[in-house]
Amino acid sequence: MNKISIITPDDWHLHLRDESFMTAIVGDSANQFGRAIIMPNLNPPVRDCAQALAYRERIKAALPKQSRFEPMMTLYLTDHTSIADIKTASKSKFIHGAKLYPAGATTNSDAGVTDIGKLYPVFEQMQKSGFMLQVHGEVTSPEVDIFDREKIFIERQLQRIRKDFPELGIVFEHITTREAVEFVRACDASLAATITPHHLLINRNALFQGGIRPHHYCLPVAKRERHRRALLEAACGGEKFFFAGTDSAPHSKSAKESACGCAGIYSAHSAVELYAEAFESSADFTHFETFMSCNGADFYGLPQNTGSITLERTEWTIPDSLPYPESDLIPFKAGQTLHWKLVANG
Ligand code: DOR
Ligand code: ZN
């Protein structure tokens, strides 16, 4: 097989940033995907309907004129999110959920939620309005080992939210562990998970390969090989409640290569090709379209895209760096060879 055509895929978890940081990279996602769920962790965060719609306008204005790329907006939940915020946002066809960042869990999460219990009236309203909850699933307690934070989040928080809000639609974002895969499988139809290309392609050794590798640092951090294999099996197996979400998160080279480097891997430049590389490693593309283009739309209750993209088997090299404000942007797998190239999107 030397060519694959699939329905235009979507990115169900994307960081686009703002202003010149956004204009530098938004074209990459538009080249690869039809739509994307846009994360709200700007500084200050996107907390209400008006802010989300204004951010959407800025994204649309930064896109090339002929682009049909559709940003699907989200709200950032804080301790002060109100029922009215949810009611208003859930009426907008451009806003597709609210993101739960446990305070301190990741980049720009300081304004996140300090006590999930206090958000119960908000969850109640979200459940009533059919408004999706996107979850960064990691506990932040300093005594919990960083490699266990997702597993403990499932045990201490997510199971409880599921039990108390059985009808609430939940996307467990960027899962990294076998425990998360098994949790999703054991849930019913109202919970699904996104999987990133980097968590399909690297394990935690990649962070320390011959020295510290800041461009492989993201949150949740990559885990052991047995976890990577569980993710690969879920993605490539065509299981309904797993779908693509890149968590592509640009930080300038200088912000990454620093004594306290930022968390985030930039994959948007070649996201579909990176997912293809993961499927290639399993030698089975049977469910590539299902994972990339169908499961996410089905779970969000949206129509699948009408266009298609084509990838060709050909070796090509990811650039060493890309232009970005302040300093360059180092893409995931910079300088490395991939075996599939996106040749058409329409
Ligand atoms: O690695 C990450 N980077 N994980 C996140 O959850 C946030 C993201 C970012 O915004 O940079
Ligand atoms: Zn993210």
PDB file of C-alpha atoms in Angstrom, residues 104-316:
ATOM      1  CA  GLY A 104      -1.104  23.893  38.900  1.00  0.00           C
ATOM      2  CA  ALA A 105      -1.292  20.755  36.735  1.00  0.00           C
ATOM      3  CA  THR A 106       0.253  22.260  33.601  1.00  0.00           C
ATOM      4  CA  THR A 107       1.016  25.360  31.472  1.00  0.00           C
ATOM      5  CA  ASN A 108      -1.259  28.308  32.358  1.00  0.00           C
ATOM      6  CA  SER A 109      -3.304  26.294  34.824  1.00  0.00           C
ATOM      7  CA  ASP A 110      -2.800  28.549  37.852  1.00  0.00           C
ATOM      8  CA  ALA A 111      -6.339  29.879  37.448  1.00  0.00           C
ATOM      9  CA  GLY A 112      -7.654  26.308  37.273  1.00  0.00           C
ATOM     10  CA  VAL A 113      -9.869  24.457  39.704  1.00  0.00           C
ATOM     11  CA  THR A 114      -8.656  24.019  43.290  1.00  0.00           C
ATOM     12  CA  ASP A 115     -11.545  21.868  44.550  1.00  0.00           C
ATOM     13  CA  ILE A 116     -13.568  19.766  42.144  1.00  0.00           C
ATOM     14  CA  GLY A 117     -16.351  19.411  44.753  1.00  0.00           C
ATOM     15  CA  LYS A 118     -17.058  23.144  44.495  1.00  0.00           C
ATOM     16  CA  LEU A 119     -17.732  22.778  40.776  1.00  0.00           C
ATOM     17  CA  TYR A 120     -20.602  20.335  41.265  1.00  0.00           C
ATOM     18  CA  PRO A 121     -23.359  22.880  40.476  1.00  0.00           C
ATOM     19  CA  VAL A 122     -21.465  23.714  37.256  1.00  0.00           C
ATOM     20  CA  PHE A 123     -21.160  20.009  36.323  1.00  0.00           C
ATOM     21  CA  GLU A 124     -24.875  19.636  37.047  1.00  0.00           C
ATOM     22  CA  GLN A 125     -25.635  22.425  34.577  1.00  0.00           C
ATOM     23  CA  MET A 126     -23.223  21.004  31.998  1.00  0.00           C
ATOM     24  CA  GLN A 127     -24.937  17.640  32.255  1.00  0.00           C
ATOM     25  CA  LYS A 128     -28.337  19.314  31.831  1.00  0.00           C
ATOM     26  CA  SER A 129     -27.189  21.395  28.838  1.00  0.00           C
ATOM     27  CA  GLY A 130     -25.377  18.512  27.130  1.00  0.00           C
ATOM     28  CA  PHE A 131     -22.133  20.535  27.347  1.00  0.00           C
ATOM     29  CA  MET A 132     -18.943  18.477  27.144  1.00  0.00           C
ATOM     30  CA  LEU A 133     -16.360  18.376  29.938  1.00  0.00           C
ATOM     31  CA  GLN A 134     -12.757  18.101  28.727  1.00  0.00           C
ATOM     32  CA  VAL A 135     -10.446  16.908  31.484  1.00  0.00           C
ATOM     33  CA  HIS A 136      -6.732  17.265  32.117  1.00  0.00           C
ATOM     34  CA  GLY A 137      -6.539  14.109  34.221  1.00  0.00           C
ATOM     35  CA  GLU A 138      -3.666  14.537  36.650  1.00  0.00           C
ATOM     36  CA  VAL A 139      -3.605  15.107  40.391  1.00  0.00           C
ATOM     37  CA  THR A 140      -1.238  17.809  41.554  1.00  0.00           C
ATOM     38  CA  SER A 141      -0.406  16.717  45.124  1.00  0.00           C
ATOM     39  CA  PRO A 142       3.370  17.008  45.467  1.00  0.00           C
ATOM     40  CA  GLU A 143       3.605  13.655  47.256  1.00  0.00           C
ATOM     41  CA  VAL A 144       2.231  11.807  44.209  1.00  0.00           C
ATOM     42  CA  ASP A 145       4.954  10.649  41.822  1.00  0.00           C
ATOM     43  CA  ILE A 146       4.714  12.475  38.485  1.00  0.00           C
ATOM     44  CA  PHE A 147       4.431   9.155  36.602  1.00  0.00           C
ATOM     45  CA  ASP A 148       1.421   8.133  38.745  1.00  0.00           C
ATOM     46  CA  ARG A 149      -0.558  11.353  38.506  1.00  0.00           C
ATOM     47  CA  GLU A 150      -2.967  10.164  35.827  1.00  0.00           C
ATOM     48  CA  LYS A 151      -3.667   6.819  37.481  1.00  0.00           C
ATOM     49  CA  ILE A 152      -4.333   8.489  40.852  1.00  0.00           C
ATOM     50  CA  PHE A 153      -6.560  11.092  39.173  1.00  0.00           C
ATOM     51  CA  ILE A 154      -8.735   8.273  37.846  1.00  0.00           C
ATOM     52  CA  GLU A 155      -8.997   6.710  41.293  1.00  0.00           C
ATOM     53  CA  ARG A 156      -9.527   9.892  43.317  1.00  0.00           C
ATOM     54  CA  GLN A 157     -11.419  12.208  40.975  1.00  0.00           C
ATOM     55  CA  LEU A 158     -12.615  10.837  37.666  1.00  0.00           C
ATOM     56  CA  GLN A 159     -14.399   7.791  39.056  1.00  0.00           C
ATOM     57  CA  ARG A 160     -16.261  10.088  41.427  1.00  0.00           C
ATOM     58  CA  ILE A 161     -17.272  12.553  38.699  1.00  0.00           C
ATOM     59  CA  ARG A 162     -18.495   9.641  36.563  1.00  0.00           C
ATOM     60  CA  LYS A 163     -20.564   8.209  39.369  1.00  0.00           C
ATOM     61  CA  ASP A 164     -22.124  11.549  40.357  1.00  0.00           C
ATOM     62  CA  PHE A 165     -22.762  12.728  36.760  1.00  0.00           C
ATOM     63  CA  PRO A 166     -23.411   9.603  34.719  1.00  0.00           C
ATOM     64  CA  GLU A 167     -24.922  11.530  31.790  1.00  0.00           C
ATOM     65  CA  LEU A 168     -22.181  14.162  31.564  1.00  0.00           C
ATOM     66  CA  GLY A 169     -20.166  13.851  28.349  1.00  0.00           C
ATOM     67  CA  ILE A 170     -16.481  13.668  29.277  1.00  0.00           C
ATOM     68  CA  VAL A 171     -13.361  13.682  27.134  1.00  0.00           C
ATOM     69  CA  PHE A 172     -10.415  12.357  29.118  1.00  0.00           C
ATOM     70  CA  GLU A 173      -7.677  14.284  27.321  1.00  0.00           C
ATOM     71  CA  HIS A 174      -4.264  13.069  26.148  1.00  0.00           C
ATOM     72  CA  ILE A 175      -4.283   9.769  28.005  1.00  0.00           C
ATOM     73  CA  THR A 176      -0.895   8.224  28.686  1.00  0.00           C
ATOM     74  CA  THR A 177      -1.416   5.009  30.659  1.00  0.00           C
ATOM     75  CA  ARG A 178      -2.743   1.489  30.357  1.00  0.00           C
ATOM     76  CA  GLU A 179      -4.950   2.277  33.379  1.00  0.00           C
ATOM     77  CA  ALA A 180      -6.580   5.133  31.446  1.00  0.00           C
ATOM     78  CA  VAL A 181      -7.187   2.900  28.413  1.00  0.00           C
ATOM     79  CA  GLU A 182      -8.813   0.308  30.641  1.00  0.00           C
ATOM     80  CA  PHE A 183     -10.872   2.934  32.437  1.00  0.00           C
ATOM     81  CA  VAL A 184     -12.234   4.263  29.123  1.00  0.00           C
ATOM     82  CA  ARG A 185     -13.060   0.736  27.961  1.00  0.00           C
ATOM     83  CA  ALA A 186     -14.969   0.059  31.167  1.00  0.00           C
ATOM     84  CA  CYS A 187     -17.049   3.261  30.880  1.00  0.00           C
ATOM     85  CA  ASP A 188     -20.259   3.613  28.939  1.00  0.00           C
ATOM     86  CA  ALA A 189     -20.973   5.786  25.935  1.00  0.00           C
ATOM     87  CA  SER A 190     -20.595   9.160  27.670  1.00  0.00           C
ATOM     88  CA  LEU A 191     -16.808   9.039  28.186  1.00  0.00           C
ATOM     89  CA  ALA A 192     -14.071   8.991  25.548  1.00  0.00           C
ATOM     90  CA  ALA A 193     -10.375   9.824  25.336  1.00  0.00           C
ATOM     91  CA  THR A 194      -7.988  11.643  23.045  1.00  0.00           C
ATOM     92  CA  ILE A 195      -4.551  10.234  22.267  1.00  0.00           C
ATOM     93  CA  THR A 196      -1.617  12.362  21.042  1.00  0.00           C
ATOM     94  CA  PRO A 197       0.865  11.357  18.332  1.00  0.00           C
ATOM     95  CA  HIS A 198       3.790  11.800  20.729  1.00  0.00           C
ATOM     96  CA  HIS A 199       2.371   9.442  23.349  1.00  0.00           C
ATOM     97  CA  LEU A 200       1.929   6.861  20.559  1.00  0.00           C
ATOM     98  CA  LEU A 201       5.518   7.302  19.382  1.00  0.00           C
ATOM     99  CA  ILE A 202       7.729   7.801  22.441  1.00  0.00           C
ATOM    100  CA  ASN A 203       8.059   6.352  25.910  1.00  0.00           C
ATOM    101  CA  ARG A 204       9.707   8.030  28.874  1.00  0.00           C
ATOM    102  CA  ASN A 205      13.203   6.966  27.817  1.00  0.00           C
ATOM    103  CA  ALA A 206      12.954   9.627  25.104  1.00  0.00           C
ATOM    104  CA  LEU A 207      13.187  12.310  27.786  1.00  0.00           C
ATOM    105  CA  PHE A 208      16.658  11.166  28.801  1.00  0.00           C
ATOM    106  CA  GLN A 209      18.129   9.784  25.587  1.00  0.00           C
ATOM    107  CA  GLY A 210      21.815  10.684  25.862  1.00  0.00           C
ATOM    108  CA  GLY A 211      20.961  13.733  27.988  1.00  0.00           C
ATOM    109  CA  ILE A 212      17.913  15.767  28.932  1.00  0.00           C
ATOM    110  CA  ARG A 213      15.597  16.222  25.961  1.00  0.00           C
ATOM    111  CA  PRO A 214      13.408  19.254  26.619  1.00  0.00           C
ATOM    112  CA  HIS A 215      11.530  18.862  23.327  1.00  0.00           C
ATOM    113  CA  HIS A 216      10.104  15.571  24.588  1.00  0.00           C
ATOM    114  CA  TYR A 217       8.800  17.128  27.770  1.00  0.00           C
ATOM    115  CA  CYS A 218       5.050  17.553  27.969  1.00  0.00           C
ATOM    116  CA  LEU A 219       2.291  16.981  30.495  1.00  0.00           C
ATOM    117  CA  PRO A 220       1.135  14.391  31.175  1.00  0.00           C
ATOM    118  CA  VAL A 221       4.702  13.193  30.795  1.00  0.00           C
ATOM    119  CA  ALA A 222       5.345  10.131  28.561  1.00  0.00           C
ATOM    120  CA  LYS A 223       5.220   6.845  30.483  1.00  0.00           C
ATOM    121  CA  ARG A 224       6.773   3.359  30.282  1.00  0.00           C
ATOM    122  CA  GLU A 225       6.778   1.297  27.075  1.00  0.00           C
ATOM    123  CA  ARG A 226       3.945  -0.952  28.281  1.00  0.00           C
ATOM    124  CA  HIS A 227       1.715   2.140  28.511  1.00  0.00           C
ATOM    125  CA  ARG A 228       2.688   3.322  25.023  1.00  0.00           C
ATOM    126  CA  ARG A 229       1.758  -0.105  23.693  1.00  0.00           C
ATOM    127  CA  ALA A 230      -1.653   0.046  25.363  1.00  0.00           C
ATOM    128  CA  LEU A 231      -2.314   3.427  23.713  1.00  0.00           C
ATOM    129  CA  LEU A 232      -1.230   2.106  20.330  1.00  0.00           C
ATOM    130  CA  GLU A 233      -3.540  -0.875  20.665  1.00  0.00           C
ATOM    131  CA  ALA A 234      -6.491   1.392  21.558  1.00  0.00           C
ATOM    132  CA  ALA A 235      -5.813   3.814  18.672  1.00  0.00           C
ATOM    133  CA  CYS A 236      -5.104   1.218  16.005  1.00  0.00           C
ATOM    134  CA  GLY A 237      -7.844  -1.162  17.134  1.00  0.00           C
ATOM    135  CA  GLY A 238     -10.620   1.134  15.935  1.00  0.00           C
ATOM    136  CA  GLU A 239     -12.272   1.246  19.346  1.00  0.00           C
ATOM    137  CA  LYS A 240     -15.071   3.788  19.278  1.00  0.00           C
ATOM    138  CA  PHE A 241     -14.156   5.888  22.301  1.00  0.00           C
ATOM    139  CA  PHE A 242     -10.581   6.758  21.345  1.00  0.00           C
ATOM    140  CA  PHE A 243      -9.699   9.464  18.839  1.00  0.00           C
ATOM    141  CA  ALA A 244      -6.977  11.850  17.674  1.00  0.00           C
ATOM    142  CA  GLY A 245      -6.165  14.944  19.720  1.00  0.00           C
ATOM    143  CA  THR A 246      -2.640  16.209  19.164  1.00  0.00           C
ATOM    144  CA  ASP A 247      -2.208  18.426  22.248  1.00  0.00           C
ATOM    145  CA  SER A 248       0.183  20.258  19.953  1.00  0.00           C
ATOM    146  CA  ALA A 249       1.494  22.983  22.280  1.00  0.00           C
ATOM    147  CA  PRO A 250       4.051  25.429  20.867  1.00  0.00           C
ATOM    148  CA  HIS A 251       6.699  27.022  23.080  1.00  0.00           C
ATOM    149  CA  SER A 252       9.663  28.888  21.634  1.00  0.00           C
ATOM    150  CA  LYS A 253      13.032  27.124  21.540  1.00  0.00           C
ATOM    151  CA  SER A 254      14.360  29.416  24.256  1.00  0.00           C
ATOM    152  CA  ALA A 255      11.392  28.670  26.547  1.00  0.00           C
ATOM    153  CA  LYS A 256      11.947  24.918  26.091  1.00  0.00           C
ATOM    154  CA  GLU A 257      15.748  24.892  26.278  1.00  0.00           C
ATOM    155  CA  SER A 258      15.976  26.550  29.645  1.00  0.00           C
ATOM    156  CA  ALA A 259      16.811  25.670  33.257  1.00  0.00           C
ATOM    157  CA  CYS A 260      13.045  25.428  33.806  1.00  0.00           C
ATOM    158  CA  GLY A 261      11.739  24.432  30.394  1.00  0.00           C
ATOM    159  CA  CYS A 262       8.043  24.675  29.498  1.00  0.00           C
ATOM    160  CA  ALA A 263       5.862  21.589  29.026  1.00  0.00           C
ATOM    161  CA  GLY A 264       4.546  21.072  25.525  1.00  0.00           C
ATOM    162  CA  ILE A 265       5.366  19.312  22.256  1.00  0.00           C
ATOM    163  CA  TYR A 266       4.707  20.965  18.899  1.00  0.00           C
ATOM    164  CA  SER A 267       3.323  18.362  16.500  1.00  0.00           C
ATOM    165  CA  ALA A 268       0.793  20.324  14.414  1.00  0.00           C
ATOM    166  CA  HIS A 269       3.254  20.829  11.556  1.00  0.00           C
ATOM    167  CA  SER A 270       3.087  17.132  10.625  1.00  0.00           C
ATOM    168  CA  ALA A 271       0.409  15.728  12.914  1.00  0.00           C
ATOM    169  CA  VAL A 272      -1.365  13.448  10.452  1.00  0.00           C
ATOM    170  CA  GLU A 273       1.944  12.066   9.193  1.00  0.00           C
ATOM    171  CA  LEU A 274       3.032  11.390  12.780  1.00  0.00           C
ATOM    172  CA  TYR A 275      -0.174   9.482  13.486  1.00  0.00           C
ATOM    173  CA  ALA A 276       0.431   7.566  10.234  1.00  0.00           C
ATOM    174  CA  GLU A 277       3.905   6.688  11.502  1.00  0.00           C
ATOM    175  CA  ALA A 278       2.332   5.228  14.648  1.00  0.00           C
ATOM    176  CA  PHE A 279      -0.125   3.167  12.602  1.00  0.00           C
ATOM    177  CA  GLU A 280       2.745   2.104  10.343  1.00  0.00           C
ATOM    178  CA  SER A 281       4.522   0.709  13.406  1.00  0.00           C
ATOM    179  CA  SER A 282       1.502  -1.501  14.055  1.00  0.00           C
ATOM    180  CA  ALA A 283       1.464  -2.431  10.344  1.00  0.00           C
ATOM    181  CA  ASP A 284      -2.299  -2.010  10.197  1.00  0.00           C
ATOM    182  CA  PHE A 285      -4.127   0.977   8.733  1.00  0.00           C
ATOM    183  CA  THR A 286      -7.563  -0.641   8.843  1.00  0.00           C
ATOM    184  CA  HIS A 287      -8.838   1.783  11.478  1.00  0.00           C
ATOM    185  CA  PHE A 288      -6.756   4.854  10.628  1.00  0.00           C
ATOM    186  CA  GLU A 289      -9.780   6.744   9.264  1.00  0.00           C
ATOM    187  CA  THR A 290     -11.974   5.677  12.187  1.00  0.00           C
ATOM    188  CA  PHE A 291      -9.456   7.045  14.699  1.00  0.00           C
ATOM    189  CA  MET A 292      -8.529  10.202  12.773  1.00  0.00           C
ATOM    190  CA  SER A 293     -11.823  11.257  11.218  1.00  0.00           C
ATOM    191  CA  CYS A 294     -14.870   9.453  12.613  1.00  0.00           C
ATOM    192  CA  ASN A 295     -14.790   8.627  16.326  1.00  0.00           C
ATOM    193  CA  GLY A 296     -14.277  12.192  17.524  1.00  0.00           C
ATOM    194  CA  ALA A 297     -17.067  13.698  15.430  1.00  0.00           C
ATOM    195  CA  ASP A 298     -19.406  10.873  16.436  1.00  0.00           C
ATOM    196  CA  PHE A 299     -18.655  11.361  20.125  1.00  0.00           C
ATOM    197  CA  TYR A 300     -19.158  15.149  19.930  1.00  0.00           C
ATOM    198  CA  GLY A 301     -22.408  14.598  17.998  1.00  0.00           C
ATOM    199  CA  LEU A 302     -21.086  16.501  14.965  1.00  0.00           C
ATOM    200  CA  PRO A 303     -21.185  15.491  11.308  1.00  0.00           C
ATOM    201  CA  GLN A 304     -18.031  13.949   9.894  1.00  0.00           C
ATOM    202  CA  ASN A 305     -16.158  16.140   7.418  1.00  0.00           C
ATOM    203  CA  THR A 306     -17.117  15.900   3.772  1.00  0.00           C
ATOM    204  CA  GLY A 307     -13.667  16.336   2.202  1.00  0.00           C
ATOM    205  CA  SER A 308     -10.763  13.930   2.140  1.00  0.00           C
ATOM    206  CA  ILE A 309      -6.983  13.906   2.525  1.00  0.00           C
ATOM    207  CA  THR A 310      -4.402  11.712   0.887  1.00  0.00           C
ATOM    208  CA  LEU A 311      -1.090  10.452   2.235  1.00  0.00           C
ATOM    209  CA  GLU A 312       1.596   8.896   0.106  1.00  0.00           C
ATOM    210  CA  ARG A 313       4.324   6.506   1.202  1.00  0.00           C
ATOM    211  CA  THR A 314       7.466   8.523   0.701  1.00  0.00           C
ATOM    212  CA  GLU A 315      10.400   9.339   2.936  1.00  0.00           C
ATOM    213  CA  TRP A 316      10.749  12.950   4.002  1.00  0.00           C
TER     214      TRP A 316
END
